[in-house]
PDB file of C-alpha atoms in Angstrom:
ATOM      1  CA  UNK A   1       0.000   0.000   0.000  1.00 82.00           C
ATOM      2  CA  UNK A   2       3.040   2.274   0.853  1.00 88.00           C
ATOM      3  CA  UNK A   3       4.759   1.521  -2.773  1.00 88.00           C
ATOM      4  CA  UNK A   4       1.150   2.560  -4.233  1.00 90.00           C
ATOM      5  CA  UNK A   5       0.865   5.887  -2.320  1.00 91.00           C
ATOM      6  CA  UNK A   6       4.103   6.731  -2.759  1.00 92.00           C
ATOM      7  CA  UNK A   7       4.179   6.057  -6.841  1.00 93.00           C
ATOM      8  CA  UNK A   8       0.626   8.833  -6.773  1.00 93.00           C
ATOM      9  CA  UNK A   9       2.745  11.303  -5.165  1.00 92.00           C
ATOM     10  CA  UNK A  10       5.680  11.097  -7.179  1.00 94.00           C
ATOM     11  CA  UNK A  11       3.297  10.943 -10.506  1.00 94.00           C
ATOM     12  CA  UNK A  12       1.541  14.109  -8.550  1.00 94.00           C
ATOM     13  CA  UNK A  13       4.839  15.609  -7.898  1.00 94.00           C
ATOM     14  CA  UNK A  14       6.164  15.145 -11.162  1.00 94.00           C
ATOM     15  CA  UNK A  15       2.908  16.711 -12.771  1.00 94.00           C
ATOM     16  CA  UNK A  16       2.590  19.696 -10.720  1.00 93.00           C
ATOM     17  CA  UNK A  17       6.433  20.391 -11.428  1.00 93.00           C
ATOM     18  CA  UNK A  18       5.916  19.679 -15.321  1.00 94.00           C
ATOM     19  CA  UNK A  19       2.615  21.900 -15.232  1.00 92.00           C
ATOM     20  CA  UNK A  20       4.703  24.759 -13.441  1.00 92.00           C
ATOM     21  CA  UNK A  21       7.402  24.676 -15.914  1.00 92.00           C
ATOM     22  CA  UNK A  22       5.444  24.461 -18.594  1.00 93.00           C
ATOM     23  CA  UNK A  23       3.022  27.452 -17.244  1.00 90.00           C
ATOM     24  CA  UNK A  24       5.884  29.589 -16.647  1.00 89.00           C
ATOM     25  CA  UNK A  25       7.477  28.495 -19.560  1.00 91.00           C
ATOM     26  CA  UNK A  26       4.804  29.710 -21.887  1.00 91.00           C
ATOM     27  CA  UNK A  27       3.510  32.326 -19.979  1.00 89.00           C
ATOM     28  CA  UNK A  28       7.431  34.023 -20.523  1.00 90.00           C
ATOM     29  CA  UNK A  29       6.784  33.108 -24.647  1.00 90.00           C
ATOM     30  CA  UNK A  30       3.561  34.877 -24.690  1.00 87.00           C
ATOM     31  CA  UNK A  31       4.388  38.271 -22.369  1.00 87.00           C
ATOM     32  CA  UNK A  32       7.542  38.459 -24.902  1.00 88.00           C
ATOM     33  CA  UNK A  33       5.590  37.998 -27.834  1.00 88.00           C
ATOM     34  CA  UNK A  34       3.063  40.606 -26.630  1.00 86.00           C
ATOM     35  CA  UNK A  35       6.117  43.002 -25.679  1.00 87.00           C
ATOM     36  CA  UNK A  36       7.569  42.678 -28.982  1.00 89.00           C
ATOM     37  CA  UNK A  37       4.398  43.891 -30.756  1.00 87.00           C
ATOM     38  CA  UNK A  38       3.223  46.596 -28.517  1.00 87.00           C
ATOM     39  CA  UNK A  39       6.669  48.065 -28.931  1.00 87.00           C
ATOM     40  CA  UNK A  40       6.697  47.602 -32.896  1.00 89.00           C
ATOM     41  CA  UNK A  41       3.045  49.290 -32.490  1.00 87.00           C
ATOM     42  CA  UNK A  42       4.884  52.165 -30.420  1.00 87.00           C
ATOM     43  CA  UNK A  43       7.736  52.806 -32.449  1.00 88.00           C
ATOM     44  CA  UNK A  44       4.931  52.770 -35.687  1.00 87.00           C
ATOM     45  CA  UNK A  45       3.032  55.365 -33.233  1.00 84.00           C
ATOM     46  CA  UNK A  46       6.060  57.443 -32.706  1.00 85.00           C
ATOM     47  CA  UNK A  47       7.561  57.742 -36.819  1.00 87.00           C
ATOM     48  CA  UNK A  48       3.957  58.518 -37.176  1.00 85.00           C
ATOM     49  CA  UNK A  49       3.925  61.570 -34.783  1.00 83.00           C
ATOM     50  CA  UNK A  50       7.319  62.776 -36.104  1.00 86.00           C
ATOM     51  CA  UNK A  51       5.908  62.537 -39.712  1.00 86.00           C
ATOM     52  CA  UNK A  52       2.749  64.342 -38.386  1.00 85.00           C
ATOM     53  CA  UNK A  53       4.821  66.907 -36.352  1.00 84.00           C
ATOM     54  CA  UNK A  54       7.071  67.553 -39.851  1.00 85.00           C
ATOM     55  CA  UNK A  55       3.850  68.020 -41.609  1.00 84.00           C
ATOM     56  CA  UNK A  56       2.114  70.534 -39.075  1.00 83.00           C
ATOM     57  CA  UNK A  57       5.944  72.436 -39.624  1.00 84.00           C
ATOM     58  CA  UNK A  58       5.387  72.739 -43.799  1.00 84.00           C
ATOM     59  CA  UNK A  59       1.905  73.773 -43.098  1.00 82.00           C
ATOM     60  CA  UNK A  60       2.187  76.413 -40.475  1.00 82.00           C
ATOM     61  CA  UNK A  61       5.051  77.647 -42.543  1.00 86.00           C
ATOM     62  CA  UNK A  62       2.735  77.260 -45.651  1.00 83.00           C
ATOM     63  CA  UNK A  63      -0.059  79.385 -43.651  1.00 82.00           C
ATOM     64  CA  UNK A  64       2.567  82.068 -42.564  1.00 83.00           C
ATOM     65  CA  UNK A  65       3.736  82.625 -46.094  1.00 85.00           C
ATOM     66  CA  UNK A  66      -0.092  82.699 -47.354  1.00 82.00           C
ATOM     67  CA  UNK A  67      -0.845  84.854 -44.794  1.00 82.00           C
ATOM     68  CA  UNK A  68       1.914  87.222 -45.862  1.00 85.00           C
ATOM     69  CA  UNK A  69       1.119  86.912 -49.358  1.00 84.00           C
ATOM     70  CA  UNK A  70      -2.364  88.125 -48.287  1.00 83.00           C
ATOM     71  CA  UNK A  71      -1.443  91.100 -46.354  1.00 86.00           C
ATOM     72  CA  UNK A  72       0.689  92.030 -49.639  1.00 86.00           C
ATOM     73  CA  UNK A  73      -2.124  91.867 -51.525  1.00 82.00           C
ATOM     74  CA  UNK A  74      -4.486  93.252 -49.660  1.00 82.00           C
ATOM     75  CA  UNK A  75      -2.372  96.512 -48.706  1.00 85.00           C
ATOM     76  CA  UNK A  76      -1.929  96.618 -52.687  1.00 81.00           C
ATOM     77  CA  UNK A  77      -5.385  96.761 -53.528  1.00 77.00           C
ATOM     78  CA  UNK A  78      -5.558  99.589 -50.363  1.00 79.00           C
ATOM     79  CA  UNK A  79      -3.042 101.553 -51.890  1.00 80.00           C
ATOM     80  CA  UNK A  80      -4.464 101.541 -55.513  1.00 74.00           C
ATOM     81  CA  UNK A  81      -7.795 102.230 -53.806  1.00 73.00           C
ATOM     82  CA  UNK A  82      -6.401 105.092 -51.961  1.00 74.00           C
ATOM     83  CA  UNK A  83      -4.306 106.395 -54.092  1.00 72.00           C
ATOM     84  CA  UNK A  84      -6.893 108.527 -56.394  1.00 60.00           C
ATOM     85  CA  UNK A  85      -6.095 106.710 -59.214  1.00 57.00           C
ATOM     86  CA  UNK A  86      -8.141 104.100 -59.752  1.00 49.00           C
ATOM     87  CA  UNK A  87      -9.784 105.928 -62.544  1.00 54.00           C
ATOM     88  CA  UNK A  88      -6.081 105.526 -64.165  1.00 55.00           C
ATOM     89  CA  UNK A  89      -6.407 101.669 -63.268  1.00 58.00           C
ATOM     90  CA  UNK A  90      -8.167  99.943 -65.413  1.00 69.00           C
ATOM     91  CA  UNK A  91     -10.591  97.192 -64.650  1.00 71.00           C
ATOM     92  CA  UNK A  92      -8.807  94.586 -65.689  1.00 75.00           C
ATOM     93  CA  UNK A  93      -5.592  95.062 -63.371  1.00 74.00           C
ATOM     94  CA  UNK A  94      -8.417  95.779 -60.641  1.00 73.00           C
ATOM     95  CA  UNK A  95     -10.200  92.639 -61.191  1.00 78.00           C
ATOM     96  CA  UNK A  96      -7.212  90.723 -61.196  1.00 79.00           C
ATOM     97  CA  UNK A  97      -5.492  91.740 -57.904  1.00 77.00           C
ATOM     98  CA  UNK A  98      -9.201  90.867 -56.352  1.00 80.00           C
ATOM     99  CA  UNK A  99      -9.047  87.650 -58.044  1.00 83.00           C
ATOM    100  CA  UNK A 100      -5.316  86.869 -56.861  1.00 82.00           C
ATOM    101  CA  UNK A 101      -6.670  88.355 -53.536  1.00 80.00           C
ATOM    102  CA  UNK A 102      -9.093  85.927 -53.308  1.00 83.00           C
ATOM    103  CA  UNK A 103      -7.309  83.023 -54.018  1.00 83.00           C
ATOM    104  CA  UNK A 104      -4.700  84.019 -51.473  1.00 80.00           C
ATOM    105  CA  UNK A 105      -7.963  84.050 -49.258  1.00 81.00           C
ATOM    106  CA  UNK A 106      -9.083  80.781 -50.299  1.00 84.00           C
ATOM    107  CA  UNK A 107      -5.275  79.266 -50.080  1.00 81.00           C
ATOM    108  CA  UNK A 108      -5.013  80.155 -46.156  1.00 79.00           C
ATOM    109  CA  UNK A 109      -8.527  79.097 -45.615  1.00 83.00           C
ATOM    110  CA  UNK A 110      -7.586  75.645 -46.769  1.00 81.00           C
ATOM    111  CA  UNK A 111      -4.361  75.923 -45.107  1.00 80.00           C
ATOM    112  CA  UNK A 112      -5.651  77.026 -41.837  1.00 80.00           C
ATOM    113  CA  UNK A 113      -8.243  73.552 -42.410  1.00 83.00           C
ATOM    114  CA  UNK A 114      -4.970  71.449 -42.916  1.00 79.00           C
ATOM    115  CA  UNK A 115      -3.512  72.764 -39.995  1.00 78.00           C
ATOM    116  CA  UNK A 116      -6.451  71.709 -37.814  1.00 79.00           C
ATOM    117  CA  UNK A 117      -6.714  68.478 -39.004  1.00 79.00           C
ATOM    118  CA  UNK A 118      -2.977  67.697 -38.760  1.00 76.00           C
ATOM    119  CA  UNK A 119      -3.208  69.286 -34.678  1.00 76.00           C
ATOM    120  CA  UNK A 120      -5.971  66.539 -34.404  1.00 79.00           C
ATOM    121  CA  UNK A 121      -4.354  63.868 -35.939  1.00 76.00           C
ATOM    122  CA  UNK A 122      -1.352  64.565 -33.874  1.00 74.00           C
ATOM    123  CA  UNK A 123      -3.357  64.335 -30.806  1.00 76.00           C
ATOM    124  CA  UNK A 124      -4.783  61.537 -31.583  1.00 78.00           C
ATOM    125  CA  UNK A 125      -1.275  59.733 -32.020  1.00 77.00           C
ATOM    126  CA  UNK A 126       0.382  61.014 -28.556  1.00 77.00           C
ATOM    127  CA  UNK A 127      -2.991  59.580 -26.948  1.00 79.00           C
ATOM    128  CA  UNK A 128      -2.110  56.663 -28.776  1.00 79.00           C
ATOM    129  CA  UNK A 129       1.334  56.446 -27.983  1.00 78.00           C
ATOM    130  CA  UNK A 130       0.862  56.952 -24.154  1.00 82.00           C
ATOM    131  CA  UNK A 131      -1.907  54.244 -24.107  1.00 82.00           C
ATOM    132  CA  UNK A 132       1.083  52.003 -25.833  1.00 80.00           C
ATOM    133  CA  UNK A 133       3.669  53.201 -23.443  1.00 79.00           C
ATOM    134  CA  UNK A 134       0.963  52.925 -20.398  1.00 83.00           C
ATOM    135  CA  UNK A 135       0.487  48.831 -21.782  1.00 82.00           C
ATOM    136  CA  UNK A 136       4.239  48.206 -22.229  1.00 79.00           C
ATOM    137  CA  UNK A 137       4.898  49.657 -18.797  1.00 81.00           C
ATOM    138  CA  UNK A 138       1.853  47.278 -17.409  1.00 79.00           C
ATOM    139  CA  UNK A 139       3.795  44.282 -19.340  1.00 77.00           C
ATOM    140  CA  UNK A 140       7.060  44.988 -17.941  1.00 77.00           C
ATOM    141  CA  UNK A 141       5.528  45.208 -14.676  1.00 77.00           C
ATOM    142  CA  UNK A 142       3.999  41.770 -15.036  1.00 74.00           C
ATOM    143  CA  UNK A 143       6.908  40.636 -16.940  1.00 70.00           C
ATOM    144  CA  UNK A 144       9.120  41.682 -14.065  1.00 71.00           C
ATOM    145  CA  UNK A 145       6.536  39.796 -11.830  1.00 68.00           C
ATOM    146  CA  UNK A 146       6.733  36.475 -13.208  1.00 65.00           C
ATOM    147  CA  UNK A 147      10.793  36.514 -12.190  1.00 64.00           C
ATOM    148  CA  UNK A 148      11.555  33.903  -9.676  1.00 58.00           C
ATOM    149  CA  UNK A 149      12.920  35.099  -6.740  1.00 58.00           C
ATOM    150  CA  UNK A 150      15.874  32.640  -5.969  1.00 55.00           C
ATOM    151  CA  UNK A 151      15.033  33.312  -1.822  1.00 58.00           C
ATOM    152  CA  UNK A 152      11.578  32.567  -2.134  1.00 56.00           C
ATOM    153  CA  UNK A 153      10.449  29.584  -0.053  1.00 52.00           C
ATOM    154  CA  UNK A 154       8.495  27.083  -1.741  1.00 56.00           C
ATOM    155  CA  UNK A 155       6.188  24.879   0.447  1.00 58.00           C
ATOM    156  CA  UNK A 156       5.171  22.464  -1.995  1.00 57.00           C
ATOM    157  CA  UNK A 157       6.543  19.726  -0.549  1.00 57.00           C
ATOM    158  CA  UNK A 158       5.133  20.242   2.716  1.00 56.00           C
ATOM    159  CA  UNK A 159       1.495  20.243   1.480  1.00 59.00           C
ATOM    160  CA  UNK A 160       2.122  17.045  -0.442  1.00 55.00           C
ATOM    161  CA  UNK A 161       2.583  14.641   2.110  1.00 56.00           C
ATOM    162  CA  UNK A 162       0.404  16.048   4.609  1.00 56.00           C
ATOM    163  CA  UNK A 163      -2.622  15.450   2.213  1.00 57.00           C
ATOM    164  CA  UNK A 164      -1.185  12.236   1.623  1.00 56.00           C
ATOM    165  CA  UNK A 165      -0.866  11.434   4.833  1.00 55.00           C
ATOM    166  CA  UNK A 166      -4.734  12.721   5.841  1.00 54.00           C
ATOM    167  CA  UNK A 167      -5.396  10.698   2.801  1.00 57.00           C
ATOM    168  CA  UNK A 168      -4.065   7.571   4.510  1.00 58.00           C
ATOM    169  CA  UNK A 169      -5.782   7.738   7.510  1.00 53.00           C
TER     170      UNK A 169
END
């Protein structure tokens, strides 16, 4: 009866260790697996901020020289207008600095609408980076977790027997 008990705990001993192994075993395989991607989807996230950031840069520059282009124009057409001479102008040069005026006008419009949707975008990435960074943190954290600690006590083998032995009586 001994050899009989003592074959189900060994069998039970040597499954629980096997199961352990195994658990930790692929537990470490999938936490690194699931690093690896959350920090291929950061470093996606961040070259597509710093493309985002470099196109908010050509646009704002865009605006600013549309905007200056505008002010040109308009303080042309003022000074034509003011000038008394716009009897000497004729309507042709008139209608064409209004029509370069308002294209100028309609280029910053859609300008300032680019800008706006590139600030949005951009926020939209950062949020999306810092939920990326918060999950990689939470992974490490769990990754740094599942680390055996080489002085921690393992009762195991305590247990065991004792439920063997109530098993017994």
């Amino acid at each position: 009866m001994s050899y009989l008990i003592t074959q189900t705990f060994v069998a039970l001993l040597v499954a629980g260790l096997l199961g352990l192994l195994l658990g930790w075993y692929l537990a470490r395989i999938g936490a690194a697996s699931a690093r690896s991607a959350l920090l291929a989807r950061l470093k996606n996230a961040e070259d597509d901020a710093r493309a985002l950031r470099g196109e908010v840069d050509v646009a704002v520059n865009a605006r600013g020289s549309a905007d200056a282009e505008q002010q040109r124009l308009a303080d042309e057409l003022a000074a034509l207008q003011a000038s008394g001479k716009q009897g000497a102008v004729d309507a042709s040069e008139l209608a064409d600095l209004r029509a370069r005026l308002k294209r100028a006008d309609d280029d910053a419009k859609s300008l300032r609408s680019e800008l706006d949707a590139a600030a949005k975008v951009r926020g939209s990435t950062e949020a999306e980076r810092r939920r990326l960074a918060d999950e990689l943190a939470a992974l490490q954290a769990v990754a740094k977790a599942d680390t055996v600690d080489p002085e921690a006590v393992s009762y195991t083998h305590l247990t065991l027997p004792t439920i063997c032995f109530k098993c017994m009586c």
